[in-house]
Amino acid sequence: MTAKDNGRIETARTRHEADRPSSALVLFGPDTPLKLDSGATLDRWQVAYQTYGTLNAERTNAVLVCHALTGDQHVANVHPLTGKPGWWSRMVGPGKPVDTDRYFVICPNVLGGCMGTTGPASTNPDTGQPYGLDLPLVTIPDMVRAQAILLDHLGIETALAVVGGSMGGMQVLQWAAAYPERVFAAIPIACGARHSSQNIAFHEVGRQAVMADPDWAKGKYLAEGKSPRKGLAVARMAAHITYMSDKSLHAKFGRQLQDREAPTFGFDADFQIESYLRHQGVTFVERFDANAYLYMTRAMDYFDLAAAHGGRLSEAFKGSRTRFCIVSFTSDWLFPTEDSKVITRALIASGGNVSFVEIDTDGGHDAFLLDEPELFATVDGFLRAAAHARGIH
Amino acid sequence: MLETTRRNGVRADLRLIGDLIAPNSRVLDIGCGNGELLQFLQETRGVDGRGIELSQKGVNECVARGLSVIQGDADRDLVHYPDNAFDYVILSQTLQATFRPREVLEQMMRIGRRAVVSFPNFAHWRIRGALLLRGRMPVTKALPHSWYDTPNIHFFTLRDFVDLCGELKVTIEQSVALDRRGEKIAFRGPWWFWNLFGAQAVFVLSQPSARRDSPSS
C-alpha cells in the first residue's frame, strides 16, 4: 500500500468519526436551533460525547470536562482512531481525582471539532457535502451554548463542576460567566480570560501553514479527496513547541542526535527533537481535520471575557456563587501564571469564592496533561470539598 | 510561628483567636499557612473562610484540604478585595514581616469590619534585657530568628501598636497579652505593664462606626 492509499484510508476513517462517531450522539433539529455569535444559526447540528460513571438520583454529581484545542471527548477511554489511552486518563477514572466512582463525568466534543460534533468536516445537511469553510465561524461562547443544550438534553440542571485546561479552561470560564447558576464549582486550568497577542500570533503561523499547503484546496480538500497533511503537520509542530518549556525540551532531548553518530550535513532530522516534532506532526494529521484546526484556533483568538463585559472582567463574575479553583504552572509561557492571577483578582473584586494554586513544574503548558501529583491533590481536594458542600457523600 | 501549649490537642493560639470570632461570620486569614486556623474556625465556628498564603506549598495544602485560599501576600494583594468584604480579617504573627505595616492595617480595616491582629511584642522584658545586658539582637521563643535571616523587618512594641491604632482612628475592641507560654495574662494592667510582661499580644480592632454601618458591596 502506498502512503497515498494510507492517507485515503485515514481520511475516510476521520470522515466517518466526524459524521458517525464512536461515541454517544445527539442530533438537534430546527426545534432546537443553535444561535451563533456570528449571527448565523445552525438548524441541524449534533453533539458527540462520552460519559463515565453514574448520574445520581438527585442529578447533582455531574462533572463536565471541556477538552483543549487538539483534544476530544475521549477523556478516559481508548481512542477510536489512535488506539491510545484517553488524554486525561490520569485525572479521570475510578479512584482518580475526578473519580468516576463518585461523579458522573461528561465530555462532549466541541462545536467546530472533528470527532462527531458539528464541525467543518461534518456533512452539511443542506448540500450533502462536507461543510469545509461553509460552516459559520464558531466561538468559545458558541461551544459552551451547545454544551448547555446537551446538559438540558441529559436532564442536568447544575453541574457539580466544570473542568478543563487550556481551551477547555476558557470554556470553563465562559460557562461560569454565562450560566453561573448551572456551575456549582469551576476548575479552569492553564488558561486565560483572553488570548494574548503572542498566542494569536502563534495560531496565525499554524493557520498559514495549513492554508499554504496546496492540498488544502481553499478549504475544499475533503470534497476534492485531498488532505493538507504537510501544512497541518507543520502547524502542529510549531504549536507543540509552545506547549513545552525550554527546560523540559532540553531535559528530554538536549542536542542528542537521532540514530546516528554525527550530523549528516543535510536537512534530514539529525536531532532527536526534530524527529520528535515530525512524529508529533505526522500522528496528529491521522486524527485531526485541518479546517477544524483553523476553526478552533480562531475561536480561541476571539475569546476575550472582559471585552464581552464592558472591559471589566469582574463584571463577568458579578454575584456568582460558583466556587472557583484556578490552577497555573510555573513553566507555562503560553498561558503564564499572570493570566490566572488576572482571573483570580477579578473574582476577588467581585466577591467570589476563589482558590488559586500555582504548581511548580518544568512541564510547561502541557503540564495539565502530565503526571503532576500537586495538580491531582488540588483537584481531588477541591472537588471533594465542593461535593461535600453540595451534599454528595 | 508562635510556639504555644496544646490543650485537648488544639493549639492555644488557635483557640484564643477562635474565641474572638463570632459564629457563622465571613473571615479572611492573611498568611494562613497550611490552613490550620481556617479549618479550625470552619469546624468550630462555622465560618465562611478565605485565606491568603505566600508559600506555594501552604496554598496547595490548603486547597487540597478543601479551603478557599489564594497565593498572595499582605502587602500586594489586599487592595483587590472590595470594602467590607469580611466580618473579620485575621493577621496572625505577620504584621512585623510586612513591608508596609501601616498600609496593611489600613487595608485590613477597609475590607473587614473587624481585624484580629496578633504580634510579638518587642518590648517584652526579656528582649529589653537581652539588648541592655548582652548588647545583642534578642533571640527568644517568640522571635526565634537571628538578625540576618529573620523575616521580621518591622519590629514594634505593644504600645507602638496602640499608638498606631490611635493614628488610624480604629477602635480597640479587645486586647489580650500573652506570656511566654502563650497563655493569657489574667491581670489587666495598664499598657506599660503589658508592654513589659506580654511576649505576644492579640488585638481586635473595629472600624469607626460610620464606616462599619456602610453597606457591603
PDB file of N, CA, C and O in Angstrom, chain A residues 272-296:
ATOM      1  N   GLN A 272      17.257  14.674  17.771  1.00  0.00           N
ATOM      2  CA  GLN A 272      16.091  13.948  18.294  1.00  0.00           C
ATOM      3  C   GLN A 272      14.850  14.839  18.372  1.00  0.00           C
ATOM      4  O   GLN A 272      13.745  14.389  18.104  1.00  0.00           O
ATOM      5  N   ILE A 273      15.077  16.090  18.704  1.00  0.00           N
ATOM      6  CA  ILE A 273      13.923  16.990  18.818  1.00  0.00           C
ATOM      7  C   ILE A 273      13.223  17.149  17.469  1.00  0.00           C
ATOM      8  O   ILE A 273      11.994  17.214  17.393  1.00  0.00           O
ATOM      9  N   GLU A 274      14.016  17.150  16.391  1.00  0.00           N
ATOM     10  CA  GLU A 274      13.410  17.261  15.049  1.00  0.00           C
ATOM     11  C   GLU A 274      12.573  16.027  14.742  1.00  0.00           C
ATOM     12  O   GLU A 274      11.439  16.115  14.262  1.00  0.00           O
ATOM     13  N   SER A 275      13.161  14.887  15.065  1.00  0.00           N
ATOM     14  CA  SER A 275      12.461  13.631  14.807  1.00  0.00           C
ATOM     15  C   SER A 275      11.164  13.574  15.619  1.00  0.00           C
ATOM     16  O   SER A 275      10.105  13.172  15.123  1.00  0.00           O
ATOM     17  N   TYR A 276      11.269  14.023  16.882  1.00  0.00           N
ATOM     18  CA  TYR A 276      10.098  14.026  17.765  1.00  0.00           C
ATOM     19  C   TYR A 276       8.985  14.921  17.208  1.00  0.00           C
ATOM     20  O   TYR A 276       7.825  14.522  17.126  1.00  0.00           O
ATOM     21  N   LEU A 277       9.364  16.121  16.793  1.00  0.00           N
ATOM     22  CA  LEU A 277       8.359  17.053  16.276  1.00  0.00           C
ATOM     23  C   LEU A 277       7.722  16.516  14.993  1.00  0.00           C
ATOM     24  O   LEU A 277       6.512  16.634  14.789  1.00  0.00           O
ATOM     25  N   ARG A 278       8.550  15.933  14.127  1.00  0.00           N
ATOM     26  CA  ARG A 278       7.995  15.364  12.889  1.00  0.00           C
ATOM     27  C   ARG A 278       6.977  14.268  13.224  1.00  0.00           C
ATOM     28  O   ARG A 278       5.912  14.194  12.614  1.00  0.00           O
ATOM     29  N   HIS A 279       7.350  13.456  14.219  1.00  0.00           N
ATOM     30  CA  HIS A 279       6.433  12.394  14.629  1.00  0.00           C
ATOM     31  C   HIS A 279       5.123  12.997  15.162  1.00  0.00           C
ATOM     32  O   HIS A 279       4.027  12.522  14.830  1.00  0.00           O
ATOM     33  N   GLN A 280       5.254  14.038  15.984  1.00  0.00           N
ATOM     34  CA  GLN A 280       4.055  14.706  16.502  1.00  0.00           C
ATOM     35  C   GLN A 280       3.173  15.208  15.367  1.00  0.00           C
ATOM     36  O   GLN A 280       1.948  15.082  15.403  1.00  0.00           O
ATOM     37  N   GLY A 281       3.805  15.805  14.373  1.00  0.00           N
ATOM     38  CA  GLY A 281       3.065  16.343  13.241  1.00  0.00           C
ATOM     39  C   GLY A 281       2.350  15.243  12.464  1.00  0.00           C
ATOM     40  O   GLY A 281       1.151  15.323  12.178  1.00  0.00           O
ATOM     41  N   VAL A 282       3.078  14.182  12.158  1.00  0.00           N
ATOM     42  CA  VAL A 282       2.535  13.100  11.326  1.00  0.00           C
ATOM     43  C   VAL A 282       1.378  12.388  12.040  1.00  0.00           C
ATOM     44  O   VAL A 282       0.335  12.109  11.433  1.00  0.00           O
ATOM     45  N   THR A 283       1.548  12.113  13.346  1.00  0.00           N
ATOM     46  CA  THR A 283       0.491  11.378  14.045  1.00  0.00           C
ATOM     47  C   THR A 283      -0.747  12.257  14.236  1.00  0.00           C
ATOM     48  O   THR A 283      -1.863  11.761  14.259  1.00  0.00           O
ATOM     49  N   PHE A 284      -0.525  13.563  14.341  1.00  0.00           N
ATOM     50  CA  PHE A 284      -1.657  14.469  14.550  1.00  0.00           C
ATOM     51  C   PHE A 284      -2.607  14.465  13.354  1.00  0.00           C
ATOM     52  O   PHE A 284      -3.828  14.416  13.521  1.00  0.00           O
ATOM     53  N   VAL A 285      -2.026  14.480  12.152  1.00  0.00           N
ATOM     54  CA  VAL A 285      -2.886  14.575  10.967  1.00  0.00           C
ATOM     55  C   VAL A 285      -3.721  13.305  10.769  1.00  0.00           C
ATOM     56  O   VAL A 285      -4.722  13.324  10.061  1.00  0.00           O
ATOM     57  N   GLU A 286      -3.310  12.227  11.427  1.00  0.00           N
ATOM     58  CA  GLU A 286      -4.102  10.991  11.301  1.00  0.00           C
ATOM     59  C   GLU A 286      -5.456  11.115  11.990  1.00  0.00           C
ATOM     60  O   GLU A 286      -6.381  10.375  11.685  1.00  0.00           O
ATOM     61  N   ARG A 287      -5.533  11.995  12.968  1.00  0.00           N
ATOM     62  CA  ARG A 287      -6.770  12.039  13.749  1.00  0.00           C
ATOM     63  C   ARG A 287      -7.442  13.406  13.740  1.00  0.00           C
ATOM     64  O   ARG A 287      -8.465  13.598  14.392  1.00  0.00           O
ATOM     65  N   PHE A 288      -6.865  14.361  13.000  1.00  0.00           N
ATOM     66  CA  PHE A 288      -7.424  15.705  13.113  1.00  0.00           C
ATOM     67  C   PHE A 288      -7.700  16.326  11.762  1.00  0.00           C
ATOM     68  O   PHE A 288      -6.937  16.155  10.806  1.00  0.00           O
ATOM     69  N   ASP A 289      -8.779  17.078  11.692  1.00  0.00           N
ATOM     70  CA  ASP A 289      -9.171  17.743  10.460  1.00  0.00           C
ATOM     71  C   ASP A 289      -8.547  19.143  10.412  1.00  0.00           C
ATOM     72  O   ASP A 289      -8.639  19.903  11.379  1.00  0.00           O
ATOM     73  N   ALA A 290      -7.939  19.454   9.278  1.00  0.00           N
ATOM     74  CA  ALA A 290      -7.213  20.729   9.154  1.00  0.00           C
ATOM     75  C   ALA A 290      -8.140  21.929   9.322  1.00  0.00           C
ATOM     76  O   ALA A 290      -7.794  22.910   9.989  1.00  0.00           O
ATOM     77  N   ASN A 291      -9.317  21.866   8.736  1.00  0.00           N
ATOM     78  CA  ASN A 291     -10.238  23.003   8.894  1.00  0.00           C
ATOM     79  C   ASN A 291     -10.708  23.154  10.340  1.00  0.00           C
ATOM     80  O   ASN A 291     -10.882  24.275  10.827  1.00  0.00           O
ATOM     81  N   ALA A 292     -10.894  22.027  11.016  1.00  0.00           N
ATOM     82  CA  ALA A 292     -11.271  22.109  12.438  1.00  0.00           C
ATOM     83  C   ALA A 292     -10.185  22.831  13.219  1.00  0.00           C
ATOM     84  O   ALA A 292     -10.464  23.613  14.132  1.00  0.00           O
ATOM     85  N   TYR A 293      -8.940  22.590  12.829  1.00  0.00           N
ATOM     86  CA  TYR A 293      -7.823  23.282  13.488  1.00  0.00           C
ATOM     87  C   TYR A 293      -7.927  24.795  13.261  1.00  0.00           C
ATOM     88  O   TYR A 293      -7.718  25.586  14.178  1.00  0.00           O
ATOM     89  N   LEU A 294      -8.294  25.177  12.040  1.00  0.00           N
ATOM     90  CA  LEU A 294      -8.469  26.607  11.749  1.00  0.00           C
ATOM     91  C   LEU A 294      -9.610  27.188  12.600  1.00  0.00           C
ATOM     92  O   LEU A 294      -9.481  28.254  13.206  1.00  0.00           O
ATOM     93  N   TYR A 295     -10.727  26.477  12.632  1.00  0.00           N
ATOM     94  CA  TYR A 295     -11.905  26.996  13.342  1.00  0.00           C
ATOM     95  C   TYR A 295     -11.634  27.147  14.841  1.00  0.00           C
ATOM     96  O   TYR A 295     -11.987  28.151  15.462  1.00  0.00           O
ATOM     97  N   MET A 296     -11.001  26.124  15.423  1.00  0.00           N
ATOM     98  CA  MET A 296     -10.827  26.155  16.872  1.00  0.00           C
ATOM     99  C   MET A 296      -9.771  27.155  17.291  1.00  0.00           C
ATOM    100  O   MET A 296      -9.908  27.814  18.323  1.00  0.00           O
TER     101      MET A 296
END
